[in-house]
Amino acid sequence: MRYIKIQNVYRLLKEAEDNYVPCLLLAPTGYGKSAAVHYFYRRKATLELSGLHGKLDAMPDINSIRVSTIIIDNISFIRDEESKQYILSLFDHPEFHMIVIGRGRMPQWLMTKLFDRNYVLIGEKAFVLNTSHVKAFLENYHLHLSEADIKLLTKASRGFPVSVMAMCGHLLKGEKIQEFTQGLGWEDVFSYFKEHVYRYLPPDVRMFYLKMGVFKKFDSDMAKVITGFDYVHSIIEYSLDVGHFVTLDEHGIWVMRDEFVKFFDWRRGLEMTPEDVRAICIAGARYYEDKQEDVLAIKYYQKAHQRNDMIRILKNNAKRRPSLAHYKELEPYYMNLTDQEVRSSFYLNKGICLVHYFLLRNNESHYWYQELIGNKNEIDEYEYQIQMDILQLYLHFSSPRTLIENFTQLCCESQRYHLSIPPIDLTLAMPSLMNGGVDFSTYLTVDDKIWHNLSSSLIDLYGDEGKGLILLLQSEKRMICDEKPHYEILRDLCEASELVNHGRQLDLRFVAAACITRMHIFDGQYESAEKWLRTFQDSLVDKKEERLKMNVEAFATALKLYVGDEQAARHYLSIAPNIQEGLYMLDNYCYLITIKAYVTINELQLALDNIHFLQSYYKRKNNIINMIILQIIESIVLYRLGNDHFKEVFQEAFRKAQKYHYVYLIAQEGRAILPILEASYDKSFDQAFYKHVLQETRKIAAYYPENLSYIPEREIHLTNRETEILGMLTAGLSSDEICQRCRISYSGLKKHNRNIYRKLGVKSRSEAERMAKRLHLLAKDAHPWD
């Protein structure tokens, strides 16, 4: 098939030729590296060498070479020392223009030579075909598709050149474009892989990926257990060189590339029996079970048709994690149980009750709770009582007792029976920051006597973590109500952070970090807030903790929305849980940030739709704090839509906030809520509270003038010199330093500054810095003057 010129690749090859420097092309098989080089040099004399079989296919005497361009293909396969030395000697001759093509990472033995010669690198992203490339490719074969079909083909092929070629071949046979969504054409790609990569792999490398491809993700320890190979590291290193089959994620886990997952699935079906695959799944399930990764253990026991093992893990999971086990992820497995299986075990019965509860299916949850009463299968009397007491903390319909009475009862029974109570996810107590169904914070803002009652119970149950939680609750209440000087609240939060950081509850550490982060936000210390959150995020990476990932992502996004980061809002919306697909109690904080993200990108109707969807949920749960937050955001949306109903909505939220003295539930929205607060004043408001809220809102508005604001997309065309000066401005260089570095006069700098400010639509250096960051005009950490 004819080659379609990809402009980025062509430009980089030309740059390398014009400057007479080496060019290194690195991408897995099928990305069109060799085709691009052959197309570029189609009218020039070249010497082509290949290392496909582990060494160069030819090594002509260097003095006899009469061409200036030497192309070395398949360098990734070369293991022969003589071939390596020959290639290095070619680089020593400056008259040769070297083009090197590889399938994996840069060969380490060649690195120094490439760096010394200021080489040009062309990576795989440059080869990915976009819709324009695909359209041109099809038109070469007189295939004229609609724009929608071209987009569909580009998406189905993932812009992978060999896949596009295969699909084009099917279209030429008269097959339908819609069939590509079911994977048509990929078998042709797999055949290409087989001939160009797979057949050259050593047998142990093939077997390694046939087995590990079942899991897609793995670490080295797991790979040793599944494959039985002690030299896993060597196999991975080899595969990174010759095919780049895997990438390393931020948690140190190897992740197989999608196209290779598909390929090895195909080969596994041809080379392995169902029993072989079943044995691999069982080995993986046992590995995950040993690591207490229950969701994955159950997944692979199911693939191996090991129902008894699936049920066993479900029981253990519900027993080990009495409150918030992985009920959302485990829902399909619970729903697959028969009623008889559920009733045969107290823990399965309790698990399915909580599954329905957290997915807001109150009728089903109530039904299984009634079935649970008296169900003591596989549990003794004392454990039964403890488990039921824990359950009553979450199920509002399960007991007429108050929250405090439940806690006291639980504490008394644990002492009476000398039983240790498993850790409860205590951050249910923080609904204004996190998630859950029990609104402790509303209790605490209404009745200060609860502090005393809660303190003894929590300290008895959790020791220093209990002390830390009490201090966090008190501090959050004082922060939201603005009851104490900020420095005192921050001091208490830091003390609470120290107490919980030594405990087992990672959730509490997040709450502590989040509270301190918010305190810095309220004080206009954005960089300090970012630092605190980044420190906690780094600790999550170190611990390979996934459970809090979405909440932390939501909180980080909320932070970025204060400075109007539209790109962060769009990214979050691409990964956030979808409200319209069904509510899950433990995602409700994420839903609030989703709505704020829609406001930031000016998708106001979508924000309003999601607000209305959530309101019925918060009313049913009587979640006062989140109801107020939701109404405040609704008033912002209505105000921007020009709907006068915004006053009525805001006034209702204000009166609720006034009842509990929630100053910062309103003030935290700053610039976004300020005009609404000023326009919605009502004589029935408490004058002192209104003035307090107005004062704090104006402070936040001054700190973050772009909070929840929307700036329409516009093109900014800065000259190279203007971009250079803007970089220096945002880095904090003085005017004298900029003049000295750029070798311009002060009047010349003023002229450049005027042009920059005019193009950005700003009036000062600080505004220019914010706008440059918001519009991503400067690369991160880029210093063009260096």
Tab-separated table of C-alpha atoms in Angstrom, residues 551-775:
chain	number	residue	atom	x	y	z
A	551	ASN	CA	-11.526	11.179	45.949
A	552	VAL	CA	-8.009	12.600	45.948
A	553	GLU	CA	-8.330	13.334	42.222
A	554	ALA	CA	-11.614	15.144	42.921
A	555	PHE	CA	-10.079	17.173	45.735
A	556	ALA	CA	-7.038	18.082	43.610
A	557	THR	CA	-9.388	19.215	40.843
A	558	ALA	CA	-11.393	21.325	43.307
A	559	LEU	CA	-8.126	23.025	44.235
A	560	LYS	CA	-7.306	23.787	40.599
A	561	LEU	CA	-10.761	25.217	39.960
A	562	TYR	CA	-9.910	28.067	42.353
A	563	VAL	CA	-7.468	29.356	39.745
A	564	GLY	CA	-9.818	28.660	36.846
A	565	ASP	CA	-7.882	25.713	35.420
A	566	GLU	CA	-10.201	24.732	32.589
A	567	GLN	CA	-7.913	21.938	31.376
A	568	ALA	CA	-8.016	20.320	34.833
A	569	ALA	CA	-11.819	20.531	34.775
A	570	ARG	CA	-12.016	18.795	31.399
A	571	HIS	CA	-9.564	16.099	32.445
A	572	TYR	CA	-11.540	15.387	35.601
A	573	LEU	CA	-14.804	15.122	33.651
A	574	SER	CA	-13.172	12.494	31.423
A	575	ILE	CA	-12.462	10.202	34.399
A	576	ALA	CA	-15.131	11.096	36.971
A	577	PRO	CA	-18.007	8.723	37.845
A	578	ASN	CA	-21.095	9.527	35.794
A	579	ILE	CA	-24.012	10.717	37.929
A	580	GLN	CA	-26.541	9.762	35.283
A	581	GLU	CA	-25.428	6.113	35.295
A	582	GLY	CA	-26.616	5.632	38.861
A	583	LEU	CA	-25.610	7.039	42.218
A	584	TYR	CA	-23.163	5.386	44.559
A	585	MET	CA	-23.068	6.797	48.077
A	586	LEU	CA	-19.293	6.792	48.397
A	587	ASP	CA	-18.889	8.864	45.216
A	588	ASN	CA	-21.039	11.811	46.286
A	589	TYR	CA	-18.056	14.146	46.840
A	590	CYS	CA	-16.905	13.341	43.301
A	591	TYR	CA	-20.374	14.276	42.014
A	592	LEU	CA	-20.120	17.731	43.609
A	593	ILE	CA	-16.781	18.375	41.923
A	594	THR	CA	-18.218	17.136	38.617
A	595	ILE	CA	-20.851	19.868	38.832
A	596	LYS	CA	-18.232	22.519	39.639
A	597	ALA	CA	-16.138	21.336	36.694
A	598	TYR	CA	-19.142	21.779	34.380
A	599	VAL	CA	-19.555	25.327	35.698
A	600	THR	CA	-15.881	26.068	35.013
A	601	ILE	CA	-16.123	25.003	31.370
A	602	ASN	CA	-19.448	26.858	31.001
A	603	GLU	CA	-21.563	23.721	30.479
A	604	LEU	CA	-24.246	25.275	32.667
A	605	GLN	CA	-27.200	23.164	31.594
A	606	LEU	CA	-25.286	19.951	32.266
A	607	ALA	CA	-24.380	21.336	35.698
A	608	LEU	CA	-28.039	22.116	36.390
A	609	ASP	CA	-29.199	18.669	35.239
A	610	ASN	CA	-26.748	16.998	37.595
A	611	ILE	CA	-27.743	19.303	40.454
A	612	HIS	CA	-31.396	18.291	40.092
A	613	PHE	CA	-30.405	14.636	39.872
A	614	LEU	CA	-28.484	14.859	43.158
A	615	GLN	CA	-30.962	16.945	45.115
A	616	SER	CA	-33.432	14.122	45.745
A	617	TYR	CA	-30.599	11.968	47.086
A	618	TYR	CA	-29.394	14.587	49.562
A	619	LYS	CA	-32.933	15.228	50.735
A	620	ARG	CA	-33.477	11.523	51.405
A	621	LYS	CA	-30.203	11.328	53.317
A	622	ASN	CA	-30.884	14.627	55.125
A	623	ASN	CA	-27.301	15.637	54.365
A	624	ILE	CA	-27.476	19.280	55.434
A	625	ILE	CA	-23.972	20.335	54.482
A	626	ASN	CA	-24.022	18.960	50.946
A	627	MET	CA	-27.564	20.250	50.395
A	628	ILE	CA	-26.344	23.772	51.189
A	629	ILE	CA	-23.313	23.390	48.894
A	630	LEU	CA	-25.552	22.100	46.095
A	631	GLN	CA	-27.998	25.008	46.419
A	632	ILE	CA	-25.151	27.523	46.421
A	633	ILE	CA	-23.778	26.066	43.171
A	634	GLU	CA	-27.317	26.001	41.727
A	635	SER	CA	-27.695	29.724	42.472
A	636	ILE	CA	-24.395	30.396	40.629
A	637	VAL	CA	-25.613	28.456	37.589
A	638	LEU	CA	-29.019	30.169	37.547
A	639	TYR	CA	-27.381	33.595	37.917
A	640	ARG	CA	-25.148	32.934	34.908
A	641	LEU	CA	-28.104	31.656	32.909
A	642	GLY	CA	-29.955	34.901	33.645
A	643	ASN	CA	-32.661	33.140	35.666
A	644	ASP	CA	-34.003	35.383	38.471
A	645	HIS	CA	-34.843	32.275	40.507
A	646	PHE	CA	-31.205	32.385	41.701
A	647	LYS	CA	-32.180	34.718	44.565
A	648	GLU	CA	-34.776	32.369	45.966
A	649	VAL	CA	-32.424	29.366	45.789
A	650	PHE	CA	-29.557	31.263	47.398
A	651	GLN	CA	-31.700	32.740	50.151
A	652	GLU	CA	-32.903	29.261	51.123
A	653	ALA	CA	-29.309	28.010	51.274
A	654	PHE	CA	-28.254	31.097	53.217
A	655	ARG	CA	-30.908	30.572	55.885
A	656	LYS	CA	-29.821	26.947	56.364
A	657	ALA	CA	-26.188	28.021	56.622
A	658	GLN	CA	-27.163	30.793	59.026
A	659	LYS	CA	-28.905	28.277	61.308
A	660	TYR	CA	-25.640	26.377	61.810
A	661	HIS	CA	-23.340	29.404	61.318
A	662	TYR	CA	-21.690	27.795	58.272
A	663	VAL	CA	-19.740	30.869	57.152
A	664	TYR	CA	-17.321	29.175	54.787
A	665	LEU	CA	-19.825	26.950	53.005
A	666	ILE	CA	-20.816	30.203	51.299
A	667	ALA	CA	-17.605	32.228	51.467
A	668	GLN	CA	-15.459	29.450	49.937
A	669	GLU	CA	-17.054	30.134	46.528
A	670	GLY	CA	-15.547	33.646	46.553
A	671	ARG	CA	-15.806	35.520	43.256
A	672	ALA	CA	-18.419	33.101	41.898
A	673	ILE	CA	-20.904	33.723	44.730
A	674	LEU	CA	-20.074	37.350	45.628
A	675	PRO	CA	-22.462	39.121	43.187
A	676	ILE	CA	-25.229	36.708	44.200
A	677	LEU	CA	-24.600	37.318	47.886
A	678	GLU	CA	-24.766	41.075	47.334
A	679	ALA	CA	-27.870	40.883	45.127
A	680	SER	CA	-29.791	38.494	47.383
A	681	TYR	CA	-29.658	40.393	50.670
A	682	ASP	CA	-32.870	40.068	52.657
A	683	LYS	CA	-33.919	41.929	55.812
A	684	SER	CA	-34.758	38.613	57.478
A	685	PHE	CA	-31.077	37.636	57.422
A	686	ASP	CA	-29.126	37.858	60.652
A	687	GLN	CA	-27.181	41.097	60.144
A	688	ALA	CA	-24.022	40.027	61.976
A	689	PHE	CA	-23.875	36.687	60.157
A	690	TYR	CA	-24.461	38.335	56.772
A	691	LYS	CA	-21.663	40.863	57.352
A	692	HIS	CA	-19.345	38.071	58.483
A	693	VAL	CA	-20.066	35.996	55.360
A	694	LEU	CA	-19.725	39.032	53.074
A	695	GLN	CA	-16.369	39.966	54.596
A	696	GLU	CA	-14.916	36.443	54.180
A	697	THR	CA	-16.382	36.048	50.677
A	698	ARG	CA	-14.685	39.265	49.546
A	699	LYS	CA	-11.372	37.974	50.883
A	700	ILE	CA	-11.677	34.712	48.923
A	701	ALA	CA	-12.796	36.673	45.839
A	702	ALA	CA	-9.654	38.811	46.055
A	703	TYR	CA	-7.428	35.761	46.485
A	704	TYR	CA	-9.004	33.821	43.577
A	705	PRO	CA	-10.593	36.118	40.982
A	706	GLU	CA	-10.870	33.202	38.522
A	707	ASN	CA	-12.672	30.741	40.836
A	708	LEU	CA	-15.253	28.790	38.782
A	709	SER	CA	-14.837	31.383	36.043
A	710	TYR	CA	-14.941	30.676	32.345
A	711	ILE	CA	-12.706	32.251	29.715
A	712	PRO	CA	-13.763	31.486	26.120
A	713	GLU	CA	-11.128	29.713	24.045
A	714	ARG	CA	-9.098	32.163	22.016
A	715	GLU	CA	-5.893	32.005	20.057
A	716	ILE	CA	-2.917	33.860	21.495
A	717	HIS	CA	-0.154	34.632	19.020
A	718	LEU	CA	2.998	35.702	20.841
A	719	THR	CA	6.281	36.277	19.041
A	720	ASN	CA	9.309	34.219	20.092
A	721	ARG	CA	10.708	37.207	21.989
A	722	GLU	CA	7.352	37.835	23.720
A	723	THR	CA	7.165	34.179	24.738
A	724	GLU	CA	10.712	34.418	26.091
A	725	ILE	CA	9.921	37.543	28.116
A	726	LEU	CA	6.630	36.100	29.383
A	727	GLY	CA	8.566	33.099	30.693
A	728	MET	CA	10.919	35.404	32.583
A	729	LEU	CA	8.020	37.445	33.961
A	730	THR	CA	6.268	34.361	35.297
A	731	ALA	CA	9.530	33.102	36.802
A	732	GLY	CA	9.844	36.286	38.863
A	733	LEU	CA	12.849	37.899	37.183
A	734	SER	CA	13.204	41.645	37.728
A	735	SER	CA	12.968	44.130	34.868
A	736	ASP	CA	16.722	44.785	35.072
A	737	GLU	CA	17.474	41.045	34.884
A	738	ILE	CA	15.197	40.623	31.858
A	739	CYS	CA	16.793	43.590	30.077
A	740	GLN	CA	20.260	42.201	30.765
A	741	ARG	CA	19.441	38.663	29.583
A	742	CYS	CA	17.632	39.851	26.453
A	743	ARG	CA	20.101	42.665	25.785
A	744	ILE	CA	17.330	45.224	25.340
A	745	SER	CA	16.659	48.648	26.850
A	746	TYR	CA	14.111	49.313	29.560
A	747	SER	CA	11.859	51.166	27.069
A	748	GLY	CA	12.111	48.163	24.741
A	749	LEU	CA	11.008	45.873	27.566
A	750	LYS	CA	8.044	48.156	28.347
A	751	LYS	CA	6.980	47.929	24.711
A	752	HIS	CA	7.129	44.102	24.800
A	753	ASN	CA	5.209	44.064	28.078
A	754	ARG	CA	2.452	46.263	26.610
A	755	ASN	CA	2.088	43.907	23.666
A	756	ILE	CA	2.019	40.825	25.903
A	757	TYR	CA	-0.583	42.343	28.253
A	758	ARG	CA	-2.733	43.470	25.313
A	759	LYS	CA	-2.710	40.021	23.697
A	760	LEU	CA	-3.482	38.274	26.990
A	761	GLY	CA	-6.154	40.793	27.953
A	762	VAL	CA	-4.509	41.603	31.310
A	763	LYS	CA	-3.182	44.678	33.090
A	764	SER	CA	-0.400	43.470	35.361
A	765	ARG	CA	2.434	40.981	35.723
A	766	SER	CA	0.488	38.846	38.234
A	767	GLU	CA	-2.532	38.697	35.905
A	768	ALA	CA	-0.234	37.796	32.996
A	769	GLU	CA	1.248	34.931	35.036
A	770	ARG	CA	-2.205	33.537	35.898
A	771	MET	CA	-3.410	33.854	32.307
A	772	ALA	CA	-0.256	32.217	30.904
A	773	LYS	CA	-0.737	29.249	33.228
A	774	ARG	CA	-4.436	29.056	32.487
A	775	LEU	CA	-3.940	29.102	28.723
